[in-house]
Short mmCIF file of C-alpha atoms in Angstrom, two decimals:
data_model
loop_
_atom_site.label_atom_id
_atom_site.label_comp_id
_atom_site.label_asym_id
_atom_site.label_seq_id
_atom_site.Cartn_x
_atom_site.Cartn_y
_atom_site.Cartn_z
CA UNK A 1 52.04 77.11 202.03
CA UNK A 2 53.85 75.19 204.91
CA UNK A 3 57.73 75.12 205.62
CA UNK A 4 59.00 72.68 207.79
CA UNK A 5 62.34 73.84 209.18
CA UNK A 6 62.40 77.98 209.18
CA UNK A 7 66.55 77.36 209.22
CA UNK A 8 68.93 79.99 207.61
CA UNK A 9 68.98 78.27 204.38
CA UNK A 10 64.99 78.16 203.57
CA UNK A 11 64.97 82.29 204.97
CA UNK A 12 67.48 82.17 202.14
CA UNK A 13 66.36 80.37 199.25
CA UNK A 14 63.25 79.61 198.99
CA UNK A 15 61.24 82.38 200.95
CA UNK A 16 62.44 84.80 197.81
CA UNK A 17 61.19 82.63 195.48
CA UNK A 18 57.84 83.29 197.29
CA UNK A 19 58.57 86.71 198.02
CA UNK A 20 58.80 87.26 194.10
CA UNK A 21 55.02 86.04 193.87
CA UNK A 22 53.65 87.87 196.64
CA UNK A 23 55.30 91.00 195.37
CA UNK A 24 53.71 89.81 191.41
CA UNK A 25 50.30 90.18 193.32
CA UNK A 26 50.05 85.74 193.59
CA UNK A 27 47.49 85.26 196.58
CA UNK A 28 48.50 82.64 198.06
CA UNK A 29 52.22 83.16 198.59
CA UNK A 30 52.22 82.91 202.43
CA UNK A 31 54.21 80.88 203.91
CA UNK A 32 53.75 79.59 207.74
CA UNK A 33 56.25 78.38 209.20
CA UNK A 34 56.70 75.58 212.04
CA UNK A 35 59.96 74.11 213.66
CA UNK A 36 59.91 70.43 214.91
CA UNK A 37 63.15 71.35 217.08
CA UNK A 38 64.56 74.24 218.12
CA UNK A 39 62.68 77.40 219.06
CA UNK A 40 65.52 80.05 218.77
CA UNK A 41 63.92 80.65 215.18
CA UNK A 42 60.57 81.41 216.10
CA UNK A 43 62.24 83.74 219.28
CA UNK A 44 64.26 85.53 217.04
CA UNK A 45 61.42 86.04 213.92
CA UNK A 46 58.32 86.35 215.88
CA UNK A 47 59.46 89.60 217.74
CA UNK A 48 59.85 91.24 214.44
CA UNK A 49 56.32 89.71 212.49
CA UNK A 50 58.47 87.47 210.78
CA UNK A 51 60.28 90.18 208.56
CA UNK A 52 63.72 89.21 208.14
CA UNK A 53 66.50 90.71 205.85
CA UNK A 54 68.32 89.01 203.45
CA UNK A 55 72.01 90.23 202.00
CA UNK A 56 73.43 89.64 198.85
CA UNK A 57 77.29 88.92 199.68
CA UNK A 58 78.61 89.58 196.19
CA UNK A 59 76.70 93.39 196.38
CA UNK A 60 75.90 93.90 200.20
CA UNK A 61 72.45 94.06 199.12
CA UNK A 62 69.58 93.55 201.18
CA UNK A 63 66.32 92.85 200.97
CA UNK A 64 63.37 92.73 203.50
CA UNK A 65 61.42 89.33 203.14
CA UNK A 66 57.97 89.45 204.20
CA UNK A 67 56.34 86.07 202.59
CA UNK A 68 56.84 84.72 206.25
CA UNK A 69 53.41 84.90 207.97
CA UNK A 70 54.26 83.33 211.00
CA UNK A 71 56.00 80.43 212.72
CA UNK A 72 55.31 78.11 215.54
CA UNK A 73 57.73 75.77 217.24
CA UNK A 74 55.97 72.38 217.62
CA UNK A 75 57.20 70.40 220.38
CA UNK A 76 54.50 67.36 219.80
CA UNK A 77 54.63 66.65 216.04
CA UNK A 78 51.22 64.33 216.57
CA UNK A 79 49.28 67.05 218.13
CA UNK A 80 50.20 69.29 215.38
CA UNK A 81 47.89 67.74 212.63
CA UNK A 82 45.85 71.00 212.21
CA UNK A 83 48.72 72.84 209.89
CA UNK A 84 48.34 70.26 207.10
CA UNK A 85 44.35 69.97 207.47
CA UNK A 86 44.01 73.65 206.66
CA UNK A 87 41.93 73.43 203.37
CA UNK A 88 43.67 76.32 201.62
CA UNK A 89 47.00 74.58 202.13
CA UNK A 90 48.42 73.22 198.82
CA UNK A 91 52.12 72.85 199.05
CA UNK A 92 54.08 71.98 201.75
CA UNK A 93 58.22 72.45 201.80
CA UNK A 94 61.23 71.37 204.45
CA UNK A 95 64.72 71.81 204.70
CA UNK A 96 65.02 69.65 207.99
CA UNK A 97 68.48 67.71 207.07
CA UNK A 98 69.61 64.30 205.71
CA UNK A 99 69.01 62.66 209.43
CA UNK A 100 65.06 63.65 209.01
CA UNK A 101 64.35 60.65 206.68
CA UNK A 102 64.10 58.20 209.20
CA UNK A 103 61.68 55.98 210.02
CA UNK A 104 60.00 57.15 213.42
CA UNK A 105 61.33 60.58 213.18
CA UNK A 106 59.68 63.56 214.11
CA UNK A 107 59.19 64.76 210.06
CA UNK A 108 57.75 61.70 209.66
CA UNK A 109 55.34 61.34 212.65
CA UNK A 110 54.30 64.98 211.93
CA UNK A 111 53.43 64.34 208.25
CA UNK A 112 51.91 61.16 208.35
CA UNK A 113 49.75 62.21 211.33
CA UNK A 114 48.59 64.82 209.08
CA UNK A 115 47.93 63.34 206.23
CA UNK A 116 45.90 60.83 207.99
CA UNK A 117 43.96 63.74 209.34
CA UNK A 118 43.73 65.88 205.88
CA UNK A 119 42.28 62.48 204.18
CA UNK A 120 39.54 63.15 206.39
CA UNK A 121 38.80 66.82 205.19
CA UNK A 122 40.21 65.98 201.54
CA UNK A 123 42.46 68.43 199.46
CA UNK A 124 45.24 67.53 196.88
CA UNK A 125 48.71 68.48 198.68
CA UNK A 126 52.69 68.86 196.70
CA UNK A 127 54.85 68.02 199.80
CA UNK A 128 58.38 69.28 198.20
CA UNK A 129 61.86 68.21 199.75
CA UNK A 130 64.36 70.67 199.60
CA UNK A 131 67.19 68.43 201.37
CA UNK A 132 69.79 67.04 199.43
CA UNK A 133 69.03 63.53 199.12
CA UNK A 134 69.23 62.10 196.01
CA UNK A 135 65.49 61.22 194.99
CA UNK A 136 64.25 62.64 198.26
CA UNK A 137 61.06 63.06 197.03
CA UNK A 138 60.87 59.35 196.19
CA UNK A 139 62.02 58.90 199.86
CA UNK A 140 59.63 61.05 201.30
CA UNK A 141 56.77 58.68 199.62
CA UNK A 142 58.50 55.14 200.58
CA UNK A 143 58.68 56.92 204.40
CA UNK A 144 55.40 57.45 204.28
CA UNK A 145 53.97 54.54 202.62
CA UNK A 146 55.51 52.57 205.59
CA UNK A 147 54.59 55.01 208.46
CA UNK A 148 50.76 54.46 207.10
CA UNK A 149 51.05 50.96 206.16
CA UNK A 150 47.86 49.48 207.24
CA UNK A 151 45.99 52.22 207.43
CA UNK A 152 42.44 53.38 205.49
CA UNK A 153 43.91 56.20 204.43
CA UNK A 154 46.62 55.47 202.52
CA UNK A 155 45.25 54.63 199.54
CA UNK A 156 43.73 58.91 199.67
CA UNK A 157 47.53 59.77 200.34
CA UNK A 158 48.35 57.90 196.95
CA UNK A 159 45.52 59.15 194.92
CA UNK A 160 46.32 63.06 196.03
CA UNK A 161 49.47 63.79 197.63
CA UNK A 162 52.16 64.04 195.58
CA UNK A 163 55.76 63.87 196.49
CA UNK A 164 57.93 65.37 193.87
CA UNK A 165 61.83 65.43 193.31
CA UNK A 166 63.58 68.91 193.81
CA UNK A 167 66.98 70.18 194.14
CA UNK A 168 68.00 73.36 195.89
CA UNK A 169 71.49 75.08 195.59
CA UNK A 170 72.62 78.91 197.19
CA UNK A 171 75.75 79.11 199.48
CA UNK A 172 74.44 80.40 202.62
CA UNK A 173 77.14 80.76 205.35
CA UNK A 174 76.03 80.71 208.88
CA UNK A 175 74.93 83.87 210.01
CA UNK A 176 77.19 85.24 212.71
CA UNK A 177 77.94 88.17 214.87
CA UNK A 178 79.90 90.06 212.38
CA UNK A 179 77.42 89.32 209.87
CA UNK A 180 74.42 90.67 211.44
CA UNK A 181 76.73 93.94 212.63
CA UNK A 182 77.42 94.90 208.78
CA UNK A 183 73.63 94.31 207.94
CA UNK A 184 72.66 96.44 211.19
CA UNK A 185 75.06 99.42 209.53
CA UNK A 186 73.82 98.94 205.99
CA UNK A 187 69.84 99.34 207.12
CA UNK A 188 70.15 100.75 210.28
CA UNK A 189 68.05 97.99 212.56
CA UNK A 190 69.33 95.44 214.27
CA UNK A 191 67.60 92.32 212.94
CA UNK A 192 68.33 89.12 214.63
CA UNK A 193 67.13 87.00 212.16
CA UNK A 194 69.11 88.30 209.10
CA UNK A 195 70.87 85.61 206.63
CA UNK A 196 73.30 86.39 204.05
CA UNK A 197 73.37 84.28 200.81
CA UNK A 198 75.60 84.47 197.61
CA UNK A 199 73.37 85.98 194.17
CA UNK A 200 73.66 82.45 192.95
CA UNK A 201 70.54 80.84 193.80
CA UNK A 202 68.61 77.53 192.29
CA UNK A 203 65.76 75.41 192.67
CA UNK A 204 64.59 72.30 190.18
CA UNK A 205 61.45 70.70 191.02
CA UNK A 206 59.79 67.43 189.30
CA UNK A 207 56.23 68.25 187.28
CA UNK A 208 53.93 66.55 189.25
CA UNK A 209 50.62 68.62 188.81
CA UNK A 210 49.36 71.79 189.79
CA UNK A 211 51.20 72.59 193.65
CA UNK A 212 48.34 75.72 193.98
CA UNK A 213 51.07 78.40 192.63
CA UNK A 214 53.08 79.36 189.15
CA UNK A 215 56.27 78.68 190.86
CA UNK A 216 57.01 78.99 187.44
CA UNK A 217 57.00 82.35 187.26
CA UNK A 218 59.25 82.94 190.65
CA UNK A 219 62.27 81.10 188.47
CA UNK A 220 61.87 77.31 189.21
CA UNK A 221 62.69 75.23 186.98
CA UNK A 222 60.07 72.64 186.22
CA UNK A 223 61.55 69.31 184.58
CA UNK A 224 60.04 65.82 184.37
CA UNK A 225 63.39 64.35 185.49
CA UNK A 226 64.94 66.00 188.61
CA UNK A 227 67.94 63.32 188.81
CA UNK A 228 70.39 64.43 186.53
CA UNK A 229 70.49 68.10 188.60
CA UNK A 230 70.59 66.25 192.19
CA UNK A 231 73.24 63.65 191.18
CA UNK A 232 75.46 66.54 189.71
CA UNK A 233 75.12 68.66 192.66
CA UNK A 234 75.34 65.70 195.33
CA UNK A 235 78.48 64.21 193.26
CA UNK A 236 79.99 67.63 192.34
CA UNK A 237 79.65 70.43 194.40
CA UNK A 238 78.65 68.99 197.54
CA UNK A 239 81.13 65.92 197.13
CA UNK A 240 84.10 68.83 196.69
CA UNK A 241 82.13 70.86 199.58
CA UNK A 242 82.71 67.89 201.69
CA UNK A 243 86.72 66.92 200.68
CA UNK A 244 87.24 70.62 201.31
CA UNK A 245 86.00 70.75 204.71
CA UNK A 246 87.54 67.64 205.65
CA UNK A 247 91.06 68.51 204.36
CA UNK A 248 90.92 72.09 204.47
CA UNK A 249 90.29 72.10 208.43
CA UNK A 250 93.14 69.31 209.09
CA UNK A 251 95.47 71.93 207.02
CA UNK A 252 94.66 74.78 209.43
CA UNK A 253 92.05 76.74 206.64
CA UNK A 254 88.30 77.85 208.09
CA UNK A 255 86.81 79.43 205.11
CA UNK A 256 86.16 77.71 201.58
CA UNK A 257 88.01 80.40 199.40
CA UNK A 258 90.79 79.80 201.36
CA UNK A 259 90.51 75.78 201.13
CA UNK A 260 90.04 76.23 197.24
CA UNK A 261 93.32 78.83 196.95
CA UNK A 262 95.69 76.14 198.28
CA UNK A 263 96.84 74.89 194.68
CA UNK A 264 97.06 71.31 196.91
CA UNK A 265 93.02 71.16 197.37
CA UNK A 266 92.15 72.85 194.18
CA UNK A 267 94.38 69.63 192.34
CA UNK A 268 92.37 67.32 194.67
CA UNK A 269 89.00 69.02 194.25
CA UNK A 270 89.55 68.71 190.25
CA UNK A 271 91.06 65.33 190.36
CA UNK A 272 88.11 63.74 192.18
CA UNK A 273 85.81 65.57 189.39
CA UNK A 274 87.14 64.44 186.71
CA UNK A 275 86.70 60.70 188.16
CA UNK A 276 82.87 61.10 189.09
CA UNK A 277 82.49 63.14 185.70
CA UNK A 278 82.76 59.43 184.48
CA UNK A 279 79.36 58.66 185.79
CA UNK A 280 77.20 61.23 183.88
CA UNK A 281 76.21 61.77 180.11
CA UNK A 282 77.82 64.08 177.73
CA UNK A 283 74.84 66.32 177.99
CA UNK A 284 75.66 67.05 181.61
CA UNK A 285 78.80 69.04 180.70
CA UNK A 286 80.63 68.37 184.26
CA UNK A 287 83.50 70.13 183.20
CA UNK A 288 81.43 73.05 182.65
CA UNK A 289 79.64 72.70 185.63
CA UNK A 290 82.78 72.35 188.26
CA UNK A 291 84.17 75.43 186.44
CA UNK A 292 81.26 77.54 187.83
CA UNK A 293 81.04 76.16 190.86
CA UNK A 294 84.77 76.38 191.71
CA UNK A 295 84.61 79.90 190.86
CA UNK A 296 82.10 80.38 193.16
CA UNK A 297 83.87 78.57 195.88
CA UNK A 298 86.61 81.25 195.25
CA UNK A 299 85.06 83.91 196.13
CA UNK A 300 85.93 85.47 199.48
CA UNK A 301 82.58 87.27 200.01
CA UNK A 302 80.97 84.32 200.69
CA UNK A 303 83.17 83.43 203.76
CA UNK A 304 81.47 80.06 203.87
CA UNK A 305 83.12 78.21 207.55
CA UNK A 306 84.50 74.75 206.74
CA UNK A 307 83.23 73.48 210.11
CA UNK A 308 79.86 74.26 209.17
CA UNK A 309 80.17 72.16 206.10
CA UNK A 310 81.68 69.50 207.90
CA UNK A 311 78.81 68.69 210.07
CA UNK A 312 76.71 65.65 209.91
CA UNK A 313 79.56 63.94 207.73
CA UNK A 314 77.83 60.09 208.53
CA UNK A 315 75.20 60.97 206.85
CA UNK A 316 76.32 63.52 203.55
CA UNK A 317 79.73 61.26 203.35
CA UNK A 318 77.25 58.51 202.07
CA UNK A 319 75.23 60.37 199.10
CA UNK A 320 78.15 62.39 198.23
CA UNK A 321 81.57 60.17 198.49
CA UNK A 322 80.83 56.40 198.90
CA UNK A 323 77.61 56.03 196.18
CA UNK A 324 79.88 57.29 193.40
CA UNK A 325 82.76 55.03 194.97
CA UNK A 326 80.52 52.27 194.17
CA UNK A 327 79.46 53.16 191.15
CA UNK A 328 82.37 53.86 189.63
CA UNK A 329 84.18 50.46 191.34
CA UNK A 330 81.21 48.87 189.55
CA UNK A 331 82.16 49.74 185.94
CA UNK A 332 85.69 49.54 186.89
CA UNK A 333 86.64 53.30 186.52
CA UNK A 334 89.63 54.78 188.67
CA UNK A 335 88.67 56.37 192.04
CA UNK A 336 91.61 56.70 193.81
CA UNK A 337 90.71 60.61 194.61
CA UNK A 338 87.32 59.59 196.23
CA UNK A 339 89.58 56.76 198.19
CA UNK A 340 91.12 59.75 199.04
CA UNK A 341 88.18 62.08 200.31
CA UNK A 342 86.80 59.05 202.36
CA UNK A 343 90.25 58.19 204.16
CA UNK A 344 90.24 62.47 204.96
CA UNK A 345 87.12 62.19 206.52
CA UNK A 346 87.96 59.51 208.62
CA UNK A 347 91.12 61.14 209.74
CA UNK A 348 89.07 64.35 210.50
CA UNK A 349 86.92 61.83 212.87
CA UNK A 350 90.36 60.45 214.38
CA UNK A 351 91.98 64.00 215.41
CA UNK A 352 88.35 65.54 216.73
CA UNK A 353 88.18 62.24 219.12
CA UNK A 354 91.91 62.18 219.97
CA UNK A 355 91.82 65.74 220.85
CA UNK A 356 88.93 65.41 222.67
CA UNK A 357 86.88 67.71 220.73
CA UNK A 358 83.17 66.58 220.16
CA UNK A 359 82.27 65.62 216.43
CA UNK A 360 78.99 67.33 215.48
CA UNK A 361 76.96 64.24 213.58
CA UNK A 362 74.10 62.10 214.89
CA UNK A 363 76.73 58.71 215.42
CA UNK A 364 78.96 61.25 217.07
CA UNK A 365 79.17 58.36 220.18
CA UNK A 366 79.47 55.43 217.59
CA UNK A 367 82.02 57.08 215.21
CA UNK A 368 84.17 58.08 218.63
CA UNK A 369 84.47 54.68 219.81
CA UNK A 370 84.89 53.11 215.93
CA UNK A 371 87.44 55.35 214.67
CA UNK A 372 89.82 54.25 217.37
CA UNK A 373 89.45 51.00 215.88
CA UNK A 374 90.37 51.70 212.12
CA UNK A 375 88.96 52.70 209.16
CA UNK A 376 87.00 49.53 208.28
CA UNK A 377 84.96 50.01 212.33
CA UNK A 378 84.09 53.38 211.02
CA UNK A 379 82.98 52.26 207.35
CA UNK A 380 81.12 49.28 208.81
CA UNK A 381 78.76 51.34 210.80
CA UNK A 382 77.45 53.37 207.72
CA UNK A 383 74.03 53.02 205.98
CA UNK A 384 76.20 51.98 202.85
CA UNK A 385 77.77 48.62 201.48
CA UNK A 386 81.20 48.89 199.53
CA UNK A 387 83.40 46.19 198.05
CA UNK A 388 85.91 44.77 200.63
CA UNK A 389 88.57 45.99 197.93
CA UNK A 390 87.54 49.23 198.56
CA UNK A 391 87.56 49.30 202.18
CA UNK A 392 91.04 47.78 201.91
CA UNK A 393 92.06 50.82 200.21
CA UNK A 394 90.30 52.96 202.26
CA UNK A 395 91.73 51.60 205.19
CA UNK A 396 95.03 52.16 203.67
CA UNK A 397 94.74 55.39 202.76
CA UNK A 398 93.73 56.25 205.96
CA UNK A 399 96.69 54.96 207.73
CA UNK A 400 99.07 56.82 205.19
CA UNK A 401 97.68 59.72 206.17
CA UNK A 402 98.06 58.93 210.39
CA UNK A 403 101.87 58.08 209.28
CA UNK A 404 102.62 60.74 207.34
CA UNK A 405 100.32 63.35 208.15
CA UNK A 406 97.38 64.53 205.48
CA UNK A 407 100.21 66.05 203.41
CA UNK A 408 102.66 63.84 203.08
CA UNK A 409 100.19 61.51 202.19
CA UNK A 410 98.77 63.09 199.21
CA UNK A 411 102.00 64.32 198.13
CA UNK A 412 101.34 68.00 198.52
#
């Protein structure tokens, strides 16, 4: 196997899943690792052959992971072709963000150089997304089918790569000094590279064929139909995950339990579930569904930071807020709470620039220079397209909040 992106979350989630088959006897289970970015992972993993430990938070468990083989930071994406032409390799996996999935991007001049170059040496490849986009397997494909657009080798990519949907959910709070001091007392080494995750943990992957291993038998779920799991998680958890942050930082909180006790948030949280509950079946039991995964937002062991949740907000604030504000606009269900989240977000943009504090997302310059504008400059420079009634109320929402402050606003 191949990981792209050997971040705290894939140490997390889905090296166990591999660690389970390697320690069932599975040959095969191996996992190399290669970062298209940073090398701080591969300095911290590589002094220690890759072992890392992973906590439980509910238990203080921990577990040494050793399905990590090895990991190599790969400045030149191009020149890297040689981990996917490796004839034994039959899955590849990534966790490398939303802002990946762009045309021209390093993921995708890394992959489609070598696929080009595996089509030479042939072998069926499962290249799994573990990002949440919704369809990002679907995404994966369409990026590639244009990166390789003209080329004699596309039509092998069709016939034997296969890009299926999967969805991925653990809370996995950045590791941090404290952190990796309580794991240091509970095994007695200092490991660098330790991650702490709550016991929660799932993964949901589309049956597209045979990916080389029973991940079966590791406890993934196999479906045919990936979408309803993604859209619940993207609309649900990470749509609250995202109002939290937003509002929970701009009322002085830094942890989620402590966004999700203020009886002001947990209203809001619920109230903006119950309107995208609207857009799923019966069958998906969204009640049921925010029940458990507000309870596990309550619990303090976690200590899940707001500001790392509220990173990147350009690009989650599209999948998780504005889709379902369209959809539900479309069939002409109320969305006043998602008005709501979307105005927060934009007044969490307004006080980082007017404070002078940078805003951690790739339109960081754009969103500066648009949110001193309005609401509308900031909404017109997303990859999304919403009714000009909505961005009215939007806009108005927004500037309730600046005039009133977040809580007068709401009516906290």
């Amino acid at each position: 196997m191949l990981h792209i992106g050997v971040g705290a979350f894939h140490r997390a989630h889905q090296l166990p899943y591999f660690e389970h088959l390697a320690e069932a006897g599975h040959r095969g289970a191996a996992v190399r690792g290669i970062s298209l970015r940073s090398q701080s992972v591969q300095d911290s993993l590589q002094p220690q052959d890759c072992l890392f430990t992973l906590e439980t938070l509910e238990t203080g468990a921990c577990q040494v992971i050793g399905a990590l083989k090895d990991i190599h930071h790969v400045p030149d994406p191009v020149a890297a072709v040689n981990f996917v032409t490796d004839p034994d390799l039959r899955l590849v996996t990534m966790t490398v963000t939303e802002k990946a999935y762009e045309p021209g991007s390093p993921l995708v001049r890394f992959l489609a150089s070598g696929l080009e170059a595996r089509a030479e040496t042939g072998g069926r490849l499962a290249i799994v997304s573990c990002d949440n986009l919704a369809g990002n397997g679907d995404r994966l494909a369409a990026l590639m089918r244009e990166a390789l657009t003209g080329s004699p080798h596309w039509r092998w990519v069709e016939d034997n790569v296969m890009f299926p949907n999967s969805m991925v959910d653990a809370i996995t709070p950045a590791s941090t000094e404290e952190s990796r001091q309580r794991i240091a007392t509970s095994i007695g080494l200092r490991d660098e590279a330790a991650v702490s995750r709550e016991s929660y943990s799932e993964w949901v992957i589309e049956d597209s064929g045979d990916p080389g291993l029973p991940l079966g038998d590791a406890g993934v779920t196999i479906v045919s139909d990936v979408s309803l799991f993604e859209r619940r998680k993207l609309k649900c958890l990470n749509a609250s995950h995202s109002l939290l942050a937003y509002a929970g930082l701009q009322l002085g909180h830094q942890f989620v339990d402590e966004a999700i006790a203020d009886q002001r948030l947990h209203n809001l949280v619920q109230q903006m579930s119950l309107e995208v509950g609207r857009l799923f079946p019966v069958h998906a039991d969204v009640e049921q569904y925010m029940n458990s995964t507000l309870q596990r937002f309550e619990n303090p062991a976690i200590g899940h930071r707001l500001q790392q949740i509220a990173m990147d907000g350009s690009e989650k604030m599209v999948v998780r807020i504005f889709s379902s504000l369209t959809e539900l606009k479309q069939a002409g269900a109320p969305y006043q709470a998602l008005v709501l989240a979307a105005a927060i977000w934009i007044s969490f943009l307004y006080d980082r620039s007017a404070n002078g504090d940078a805003i951690d997302d790739p339109r960081s310059e754009v969103l500066s220079q648009a949110v001193a504008r309005g609401a509308a400059a900031v909404l017109d420079i997303l990859d999304v397209e919403l009714d000009k009634d909505v961005v009215a109320e939007i806009d108005a929402a927004f500037r309730q909040i600046r005039s009133l402050g977040l809580a007068g606003a709401v009516g906290l």
